Coordinates of N, CA and C in Angstrom, one line a residue:
X1 N -37.5 16.0 14.4 CA -36.9 15.4 13.2 C -36.0 16.4 12.5
X2 N -35.0 16.8 13.1 CA -34.1 17.8 12.5 C -33.0 17.1 11.7
X3 N -33.2 16.9 10.4 CA -32.2 16.2 9.6 C -31.2 17.2 9.0
X4 N -29.9 16.9 9.0 CA -28.9 17.8 8.5 C -29.1 17.9 7.0
X5 N -29.0 19.1 6.5 CA -29.2 19.4 5.1 C -27.9 19.0 4.3
X6 N -28.1 18.4 3.1 CA -26.9 18.1 2.3 C -26.3 19.3 1.7
X7 N -25.0 19.4 1.9 CA -24.2 20.5 1.3 C -23.1 19.9 0.5
X8 N -23.0 20.3 -0.8 CA -21.9 19.7 -1.6 C -20.5 20.0 -1.0
X9 N -19.6 19.0 -1.2 CA -18.3 19.1 -0.7 C -17.6 20.4 -1.0
X10 N -17.7 20.8 -2.3 CA -17.0 22.0 -2.8 C -17.5 23.3 -2.0
X11 N -18.7 23.3 -1.6 CA -19.3 24.5 -0.9 C -19.0 24.5 0.6
X12 N -18.5 23.4 1.1 CA -18.2 23.3 2.6 C -17.0 24.2 2.9
X13 N -16.9 24.7 4.1 CA -15.7 25.5 4.5 C -14.5 24.6 4.6
X14 N -13.3 25.2 4.5 CA -12.1 24.4 4.6 C -12.0 23.5 5.9
X15 N -12.5 24.1 6.9 CA -12.4 23.4 8.2 C -13.3 22.1 8.2
X16 N -14.5 22.3 7.6 CA -15.4 21.2 7.5 C -14.9 20.1 6.5
X17 N -14.3 20.6 5.4 CA -13.7 19.7 4.4 C -12.6 18.8 5.1
X18 N -11.7 19.5 5.8 CA -10.6 18.8 6.5 C -11.2 17.8 7.5
X19 N -12.3 18.1 8.2 CA -12.9 17.3 9.2 C -13.5 16.0 8.5
X20 N -14.1 16.2 7.3 CA -14.7 15.1 6.6 C -13.6 14.2 6.0
X21 N -12.5 14.8 5.5 CA -11.3 14.1 5.0 C -10.7 13.2 6.1
X22 N -10.6 13.8 7.3 CA -10.0 13.0 8.4 C -10.9 11.8 8.8
X23 N -12.2 12.0 8.7 CA -13.1 10.9 9.0 C -13.1 9.8 7.9
X24 N -12.9 10.2 6.7 CA -12.9 9.2 5.5 C -11.5 8.5 5.4
X25 N -10.5 9.1 5.9 CA -9.1 8.6 5.7 C -9.0 7.3 6.6
X26 N -8.4 6.3 6.0 CA -8.1 5.0 6.7 C -6.7 4.6 6.6
X27 N -6.2 3.7 7.5 CA -4.9 3.2 7.4 C -5.0 1.8 6.8
X28 N -3.9 1.2 6.5 CA -3.9 -0.1 5.9 C -3.9 -1.3 6.9
X29 N -3.7 -0.9 8.2 CA -3.7 -2.0 9.2 C -2.6 -3.0 9.0
X30 N -2.9 -4.2 8.9 CA -1.9 -5.3 8.8 C -1.5 -5.5 7.3
X31 N -2.2 -4.9 6.4 CA -2.0 -5.1 4.9 C -0.9 -4.1 4.5
X32 N 0.1 -4.6 3.7 CA 1.1 -3.8 3.2 C 0.6 -3.2 1.9
X33 N 0.7 -1.8 1.7 CA 0.2 -1.2 0.5 C 1.1 -1.4 -0.7
X34 N 2.3 -1.9 -0.5 CA 3.2 -2.1 -1.6 C 2.8 -3.2 -2.5
X35 N 2.8 -3.0 -3.8 CA 2.4 -4.0 -4.8 C 3.4 -5.1 -4.8
X36 N 3.0 -6.3 -4.7 CA 3.9 -7.5 -4.7 C 4.1 -7.9 -6.2
X37 N 5.3 -8.2 -6.6 CA 5.6 -8.7 -7.9 C 6.3 -10.1 -7.8
X38 N 5.9 -11.0 -8.7 CA 6.5 -12.3 -8.7 C 7.8 -12.2 -9.6
X39 N 9.0 -12.5 -9.1 CA 10.2 -12.4 -10.0 C 10.1 -13.4 -11.2
X40 N 10.6 -12.9 -12.3 CA 10.6 -13.7 -13.5 C 11.6 -14.9 -13.4
X41 N 11.2 -16.0 -13.8 CA 12.1 -17.2 -13.7 C 13.2 -17.2 -14.8
X42 N 13.0 -16.3 -15.8 CA 14.0 -16.2 -16.9 C 15.2 -15.4 -16.4
X43 N 15.1 -14.5 -15.5 CA 16.2 -13.7 -15.0 C 17.2 -14.4 -14.2
X44 N 18.5 -14.2 -14.5 CA 19.6 -14.8 -13.8 C 19.7 -14.2 -12.4
X45 N 19.7 -15.1 -11.3 CA 19.7 -14.6 -10.0 C 21.0 -15.1 -9.3
X46 N 22.0 -14.2 -9.1 CA 23.3 -14.6 -8.5 C 23.1 -15.2 -7.1
X47 N 22.2 -14.7 -6.3 CA 22.1 -15.2 -4.9 C 21.6 -16.6 -4.9
X48 N 20.7 -17.0 -5.8 CA 20.2 -18.3 -5.9 C 21.3 -19.3 -6.3
X49 N 22.1 -18.9 -7.2 CA 23.2 -19.8 -7.7 C 24.3 -19.9 -6.6
X50 N 24.6 -18.9 -5.9 CA 25.6 -18.9 -4.8 C 25.1 -19.9 -3.7
X51 N 23.8 -19.8 -3.4 CA 23.2 -20.6 -2.4 C 23.3 -22.1 -2.7
X52 N 23.1 -22.5 -4.0 CA 23.2 -23.8 -4.5 C 24.6 -24.3 -4.4
X53 N 25.6 -23.5 -4.7 CA 27.0 -23.9 -4.6 C 27.4 -24.3 -3.1
X54 N 26.9 -23.6 -2.2 CA 27.2 -23.9 -0.8 C 26.6 -25.1 -0.3
X55 N 25.4 -25.5 -0.8 CA 24.7 -26.7 -0.4 C 25.4 -28.0 -0.9
X56 N 26.0 -27.9 -2.1 CA 26.6 -29.1 -2.6 C 27.9 -29.5 -1.9
X57 N 28.1 -30.8 -1.6 CA 29.3 -31.2 -0.9 C 30.5 -31.2 -1.9
X58 N 31.6 -30.8 -1.5 CA 32.8 -30.8 -2.3 C 33.6 -32.0 -2.1
X59 N 34.0 -32.7 -3.3 CA 34.8 -33.9 -3.2 C 36.2 -33.7 -3.7

C-alpha cells in the first residue's frame, strides 16, 4: 500500500507542474468557446432591408 504523498502545487518542480497542467488541460471539442450574442432588434440592419427589397416583386 504505497500511496503517493500529497505535495502542494507550488512546491512541485517545474517539470511536474507542466505535466499536471498538460493532464488538466482540455479542448472544447464540438463546442465553440466564443460567446454568442443575440442581435438587438432595435438596431437598423442594412442586409435585412436589402434582402426584403429583392424578395418583393416589382410592378
